[in-house]
PDB file of C-alpha atoms and ligand atoms in Angstrom:
ATOM      1  CA  UNK B   5       0.000   0.000   0.000  1.00 82.00           C
ATOM      2  CA  UNK B   6       1.423   3.380  -1.023  1.00 90.00           C
ATOM      3  CA  UNK B   7      -0.024   5.534   1.729  1.00 90.00           C
ATOM      4  CA  UNK B   8       1.796   8.674   0.613  1.00 89.00           C
ATOM      5  CA  UNK B   9       0.252   8.362  -2.857  1.00 91.00           C
ATOM      6  CA  UNK B  10      -3.172   7.988  -1.254  1.00 90.00           C
ATOM      7  CA  UNK B  11      -2.591  11.240   0.640  1.00 90.00           C
ATOM      8  CA  UNK B  12      -1.562  13.049  -2.520  1.00 90.00           C
ATOM      9  CA  UNK B  13      -4.546  11.749  -4.477  1.00 89.00           C
ATOM     10  CA  UNK B  14      -6.895  12.960  -1.735  1.00 90.00           C
ATOM     11  CA  UNK B  15      -5.344  16.435  -1.801  1.00 92.00           C
ATOM     12  CA  UNK B  16      -4.252  15.894   1.790  1.00 93.00           C
ATOM     13  CA  UNK B  17      -0.605  16.728   1.204  1.00 92.00           C
ATOM     14  CA  UNK B  18      -0.301  20.461   0.568  1.00 91.00           C
ATOM     15  CA  UNK B  19       2.751  22.375  -0.625  1.00 91.00           C
ATOM     16  CA  UNK B  20       3.345  26.009   0.224  1.00 94.00           C
ATOM     17  CA  UNK B  21       4.567  28.038   3.189  1.00 96.00           C
ATOM     18  CA  UNK B  22       2.819  27.139   6.400  1.00 94.00           C
ATOM     19  CA  UNK B  23       2.846  28.428   9.950  1.00 93.00           C
ATOM     20  CA  UNK B  24       2.291  25.453  12.250  1.00 84.00           C
ATOM     21  CA  UNK B  25       0.660  25.465  15.685  1.00 76.00           C
ATOM     22  CA  UNK B  26       4.135  25.003  17.159  1.00 75.00           C
ATOM     23  CA  UNK B  27       5.239  28.352  15.661  1.00 85.00           C
ATOM     24  CA  UNK B  28       7.571  26.632  13.205  1.00 87.00           C
ATOM     25  CA  UNK B  29       7.370  27.041   9.428  1.00 92.00           C
ATOM     26  CA  UNK B  30       7.138  24.257   6.875  1.00 92.00           C
ATOM     27  CA  UNK B  31       6.869  23.844   3.105  1.00 93.00           C
ATOM     28  CA  UNK B  32       4.430  20.931   3.386  1.00 92.00           C
ATOM     29  CA  UNK B  33       1.248  20.448   5.342  1.00 91.00           C
ATOM     30  CA  UNK B  34      -0.979  17.421   5.887  1.00 91.00           C
ATOM     31  CA  UNK B  35      -4.661  18.333   5.728  1.00 91.00           C
ATOM     32  CA  UNK B  36      -5.859  15.311   7.693  1.00 90.00           C
ATOM     33  CA  UNK B  37      -9.548  16.126   7.212  1.00 92.00           C
ATOM     34  CA  UNK B  38      -9.172  15.198   3.511  1.00 93.00           C
ATOM     35  CA  UNK B  39      -8.677  11.630   4.806  1.00 94.00           C
ATOM     36  CA  UNK B  40     -11.028  11.633   7.786  1.00 95.00           C
ATOM     37  CA  UNK B  41     -13.928  13.150   5.801  1.00 95.00           C
ATOM     38  CA  UNK B  42     -13.873  10.116   3.506  1.00 93.00           C
ATOM     39  CA  UNK B  43     -14.381   6.746   5.251  1.00 94.00           C
ATOM     40  CA  UNK B  44     -13.519   4.772   2.109  1.00 92.00           C
ATOM     41  CA  UNK B  45     -10.182   6.561   1.860  1.00 92.00           C
ATOM     42  CA  UNK B  46      -9.537   6.326   5.600  1.00 94.00           C
ATOM     43  CA  UNK B  47     -10.271   2.600   5.671  1.00 95.00           C
ATOM     44  CA  UNK B  48      -6.841   1.212   4.679  1.00 95.00           C
ATOM     45  CA  UNK B  49      -5.167   3.555   7.184  1.00 96.00           C
ATOM     46  CA  UNK B  50      -7.570   2.466   9.941  1.00 97.00           C
ATOM     47  CA  UNK B  51      -7.100  -1.216   9.078  1.00 97.00           C
ATOM     48  CA  UNK B  52      -3.340  -0.834   9.353  1.00 97.00           C
ATOM     49  CA  UNK B  53      -3.769   0.907  12.715  1.00 98.00           C
ATOM     50  CA  UNK B  54      -5.793  -2.084  13.856  1.00 98.00           C
ATOM     51  CA  UNK B  55      -2.927  -4.409  12.873  1.00 98.00           C
ATOM     52  CA  UNK B  56      -0.491  -2.231  14.818  1.00 98.00           C
ATOM     53  CA  UNK B  57      -2.658  -2.211  17.947  1.00 98.00           C
ATOM     54  CA  UNK B  58      -2.191  -4.810  20.669  1.00 98.00           C
ATOM     55  CA  UNK B  59      -5.288  -6.546  22.069  1.00 98.00           C
ATOM     56  CA  UNK B  60      -7.133  -3.850  23.990  1.00 98.00           C
ATOM     57  CA  UNK B  61     -10.445  -2.888  25.595  1.00 98.00           C
ATOM     58  CA  UNK B  62     -10.415   0.793  24.664  1.00 98.00           C
ATOM     59  CA  UNK B  63      -9.132   3.087  21.958  1.00 98.00           C
ATOM     60  CA  UNK B  64      -8.735   6.626  23.265  1.00 98.00           C
ATOM     61  CA  UNK B  65      -7.838   9.591  21.089  1.00 97.00           C
ATOM     62  CA  UNK B  66      -7.463  13.348  21.503  1.00 96.00           C
ATOM     63  CA  UNK B  67     -10.152  15.452  19.775  1.00 95.00           C
ATOM     64  CA  UNK B  68     -10.854  15.921  16.928  1.00 93.00           C
ATOM     65  CA  UNK B  69      -9.212  13.438  14.576  1.00 95.00           C
ATOM     66  CA  UNK B  70      -8.245  11.035  17.359  1.00 97.00           C
ATOM     67  CA  UNK B  71     -11.898  10.774  18.427  1.00 97.00           C
ATOM     68  CA  UNK B  72     -13.014   9.765  14.934  1.00 97.00           C
ATOM     69  CA  UNK B  73     -10.215   7.192  14.672  1.00 98.00           C
ATOM     70  CA  UNK B  74     -10.953   5.784  18.157  1.00 98.00           C
ATOM     71  CA  UNK B  75     -14.594   5.277  17.173  1.00 98.00           C
ATOM     72  CA  UNK B  76     -13.688   3.552  13.904  1.00 98.00           C
ATOM     73  CA  UNK B  77     -11.191   1.213  15.567  1.00 98.00           C
ATOM     74  CA  UNK B  78     -13.717   0.393  18.297  1.00 98.00           C
ATOM     75  CA  UNK B  79     -16.329  -0.316  15.638  1.00 98.00           C
ATOM     76  CA  UNK B  80     -14.207  -2.754  13.627  1.00 97.00           C
ATOM     77  CA  UNK B  81     -12.801  -4.558  16.668  1.00 98.00           C
ATOM     78  CA  UNK B  82     -15.999  -4.668  18.750  1.00 98.00           C
ATOM     79  CA  UNK B  83     -14.284  -2.716  21.540  1.00 98.00           C
ATOM     80  CA  UNK B  84     -14.889   0.788  22.857  1.00 98.00           C
ATOM     81  CA  UNK B  85     -13.765   4.243  21.888  1.00 98.00           C
ATOM     82  CA  UNK B  86     -13.335   7.383  23.977  1.00 97.00           C
ATOM     83  CA  UNK B  87     -11.813  10.809  23.517  1.00 97.00           C
ATOM     84  CA  UNK B  88      -9.848  13.368  25.470  1.00 97.00           C
ATOM     85  CA  UNK B  89     -11.050  16.928  25.076  1.00 96.00           C
ATOM     86  CA  UNK B  90      -9.220  20.156  25.668  1.00 94.00           C
ATOM     87  CA  UNK B  91      -9.541  21.655  29.123  1.00 93.00           C
ATOM     88  CA  UNK B  92      -7.838  24.481  30.975  1.00 89.00           C
ATOM     89  CA  UNK B  93      -5.032  22.129  31.969  1.00 85.00           C
ATOM     90  CA  UNK B  94      -4.267  20.097  28.870  1.00 91.00           C
ATOM     91  CA  UNK B  95      -6.875  17.433  28.235  1.00 94.00           C
ATOM     92  CA  UNK B  96      -9.629  15.657  30.102  1.00 94.00           C
ATOM     93  CA  UNK B  97     -11.917  12.613  29.686  1.00 94.00           C
ATOM     94  CA  UNK B  98     -15.158  14.419  30.374  1.00 91.00           C
ATOM     95  CA  UNK B  99     -17.974  12.061  29.424  1.00 89.00           C
ATOM     96  CA  UNK B 100     -17.872   9.528  32.250  1.00 90.00           C
ATOM     97  CA  UNK B 101     -16.426   6.845  29.993  1.00 92.00           C
ATOM     98  CA  UNK B 102     -16.644   3.566  31.903  1.00 92.00           C
ATOM     99  CA  UNK B 103     -12.939   2.699  31.826  1.00 96.00           C
ATOM    100  CA  UNK B 104     -12.134   0.231  34.609  1.00 96.00           C
ATOM    101  CA  UNK B 105      -8.897  -0.263  36.501  1.00 96.00           C
ATOM    102  CA  UNK B 106      -8.065  -3.526  34.723  1.00 97.00           C
ATOM    103  CA  UNK B 107      -8.963  -2.303  31.215  1.00 98.00           C
ATOM    104  CA  UNK B 108      -6.338  -2.126  28.507  1.00 98.00           C
ATOM    105  CA  UNK B 109      -6.065   1.076  26.505  1.00 98.00           C
ATOM    106  CA  UNK B 110      -4.450   1.994  23.195  1.00 98.00           C
ATOM    107  CA  UNK B 111      -4.078   5.690  22.420  1.00 98.00           C
ATOM    108  CA  UNK B 112      -4.737   6.693  18.826  1.00 98.00           C
ATOM    109  CA  UNK B 113      -4.266   9.904  16.861  1.00 97.00           C
ATOM    110  CA  UNK B 114      -4.090  11.205  13.310  1.00 96.00           C
ATOM    111  CA  UNK B 115      -0.774  13.006  13.005  1.00 93.00           C
ATOM    112  CA  UNK B 116       2.217  12.834  15.295  1.00 93.00           C
ATOM    113  CA  UNK B 117       4.188  16.085  15.246  1.00 86.00           C
ATOM    114  CA  UNK B 118       5.520  16.920  18.716  1.00 85.00           C
ATOM    115  CA  UNK B 119       3.786  14.194  20.721  1.00 92.00           C
ATOM    116  CA  UNK B 120       2.029  16.831  22.794  1.00 91.00           C
ATOM    117  CA  UNK B 121      -1.541  15.595  22.152  1.00 93.00           C
ATOM    118  CA  UNK B 122      -0.568  12.034  23.055  1.00 96.00           C
ATOM    119  CA  UNK B 123       1.203  13.179  26.214  1.00 96.00           C
ATOM    120  CA  UNK B 124      -1.879  15.183  27.230  1.00 96.00           C
ATOM    121  CA  UNK B 125      -4.149  12.206  26.543  1.00 97.00           C
ATOM    122  CA  UNK B 126      -1.964   9.934  28.686  1.00 97.00           C
ATOM    123  CA  UNK B 127      -2.213  12.465  31.513  1.00 96.00           C
ATOM    124  CA  UNK B 128      -5.999  12.625  31.139  1.00 95.00           C
ATOM    125  CA  UNK B 129      -6.404   8.867  31.657  1.00 96.00           C
ATOM    126  CA  UNK B 130      -6.529   7.926  35.343  1.00 94.00           C
ATOM    127  CA  UNK B 131      -7.810   4.343  35.060  1.00 95.00           C
ATOM    128  CA  UNK B 132      -6.775   1.286  33.085  1.00 97.00           C
ATOM    129  CA  UNK B 133      -3.430   0.276  31.630  1.00 97.00           C
ATOM    130  CA  UNK B 134      -2.079   2.188  28.628  1.00 98.00           C
ATOM    131  CA  UNK B 135      -0.302  -0.260  26.316  1.00 98.00           C
ATOM    132  CA  UNK B 136       0.864   1.861  23.402  1.00 98.00           C
ATOM    133  CA  UNK B 137      -0.033   4.607  20.961  1.00 98.00           C
ATOM    134  CA  UNK B 138      -0.807   4.148  17.277  1.00 98.00           C
ATOM    135  CA  UNK B 139      -0.892   7.100  14.881  1.00 98.00           C
ATOM    136  CA  UNK B 140      -1.906   7.413  11.268  1.00 97.00           C
ATOM    137  CA  UNK B 141       1.017   9.560  10.123  1.00 95.00           C
ATOM    138  CA  UNK B 142       4.282  10.228  11.910  1.00 95.00           C
ATOM    139  CA  UNK B 143       5.681  13.549  10.732  1.00 90.00           C
ATOM    140  CA  UNK B 144       7.748  14.219  13.850  1.00 87.00           C
ATOM    141  CA  UNK B 145      11.253  15.533  13.367  1.00 79.00           C
ATOM    142  CA  UNK B 146      12.555  15.491  16.934  1.00 79.00           C
ATOM    143  CA  UNK B 147      12.746  12.628  19.371  1.00 84.00           C
ATOM    144  CA  UNK B 148       9.425  12.111  21.170  1.00 88.00           C
ATOM    145  CA  UNK B 149       9.803  11.879  24.946  1.00 89.00           C
ATOM    146  CA  UNK B 150       6.933   9.540  25.782  1.00 94.00           C
ATOM    147  CA  UNK B 151       7.213   6.368  27.879  1.00 92.00           C
ATOM    148  CA  UNK B 152       4.990   4.104  25.780  1.00 96.00           C
ATOM    149  CA  UNK B 153       5.738   2.577  22.351  1.00 97.00           C
ATOM    150  CA  UNK B 154       4.413   4.645  19.427  1.00 97.00           C
ATOM    151  CA  UNK B 155       3.588   2.921  16.143  1.00 97.00           C
ATOM    152  CA  UNK B 156       2.637   4.634  12.900  1.00 97.00           C
ATOM    153  CA  UNK B 157       1.049   3.560   9.619  1.00 96.00           C
ATOM    154  CA  UNK B 158       3.804   5.476   7.888  1.00 93.00           C
ATOM    155  CA  UNK B 159       6.415   8.168   8.407  1.00 93.00           C
ATOM    156  CA  UNK B 160       6.563  11.299   6.332  1.00 90.00           C
ATOM    157  CA  UNK B 161       9.696  13.377   6.485  1.00 86.00           C
ATOM    158  CA  UNK B 162       8.664  16.996   6.529  1.00 88.00           C
ATOM    159  CA  UNK B 163      11.216  19.546   7.607  1.00 86.00           C
ATOM    160  CA  UNK B 164      10.197  22.278  10.002  1.00 86.00           C
ATOM    161  CA  UNK B 165      12.056  25.583  10.146  1.00 91.00           C
ATOM    162  CA  UNK B 166      12.537  28.179  12.835  1.00 93.00           C
ATOM    163  CA  UNK B 167      11.056  31.380  11.321  1.00 95.00           C
ATOM    164  CA  UNK B 168      14.474  33.074  11.229  1.00 95.00           C
ATOM    165  CA  UNK B 169      15.960  30.066   9.396  1.00 95.00           C
ATOM    166  CA  UNK B 170      13.066  29.595   6.942  1.00 96.00           C
ATOM    167  CA  UNK B 171      14.072  29.681   3.266  1.00 96.00           C
ATOM    168  CA  UNK B 172      10.523  30.570   2.165  1.00 96.00           C
ATOM    169  CA  UNK B 173      10.478  33.634   4.426  1.00 96.00           C
ATOM    170  CA  UNK B 174      13.779  34.716   2.852  1.00 96.00           C
ATOM    171  CA  UNK B 175      12.153  34.362  -0.587  1.00 96.00           C
ATOM    172  CA  UNK B 176       9.156  36.430   0.573  1.00 95.00           C
ATOM    173  CA  UNK B 177       6.547  33.680  -0.024  1.00 94.00           C
ATOM    174  CA  UNK B 178       3.229  34.458   1.689  1.00 94.00           C
ATOM    175  CA  UNK B 179       2.787  32.542   4.946  1.00 94.00           C
ATOM    176  CA  UNK B 180      -0.444  30.557   5.487  1.00 92.00           C
ATOM    177  CA  UNK B 181      -1.631  29.648   8.963  1.00 87.00           C
ATOM    178  CA  UNK B 182      -2.709  26.013   9.307  1.00 79.00           C
ATOM    179  CA  UNK B 183      -3.773  23.786  12.144  1.00 62.00           C
ATOM    180  CA  UNK B 184      -4.715  25.303  15.437  1.00 54.00           C
ATOM    181  CA  UNK B 185      -6.081  24.319  18.793  1.00 49.00           C
ATOM    182  CA  UNK B 186      -8.582  21.555  18.498  1.00 45.00           C
TER     183      UNK B 186
HETATM  184 ZN1   ZN E  15       8.780  30.855   6.725  1.00 76.98          ZN
END
């Protein structure tokens, strides 16, 4: 399966000059909603995530994309899905999800950049045993400091630039803001 080609065909891999949530600049951007809006297109990615997941009771993802993925994985495995929403202090499981002390949990998300959403989701979970995290696309460039194994369907090498080091800024290319707090 050529996952990168699938992204390109869906118009999910954009080229330009982007300001990321982290404040860094990049010449590529993954518009994940082009995948998640289309279940038929998302299906092979979700199926691969299932293969990468250990046996679990729950899939838990950060909003918004992670919530959709958690639901899909729960649906195809007959397990349960939950999501961690933004709160004043990172993230929170707000909906009285019935996670028990002995339950196994796999954390899922769409795109891994800094690992921040996964770290916040781990912090939000106060019951059960977290086994690992599985993401759709790993576009991280720095080492992720998280104590659980992280698997990805595929890795995409996208360089991020500090604004003062950005070659597109030097060329005067218009900067587009993408992403944001979800
Ligand atoms: Zn720039």
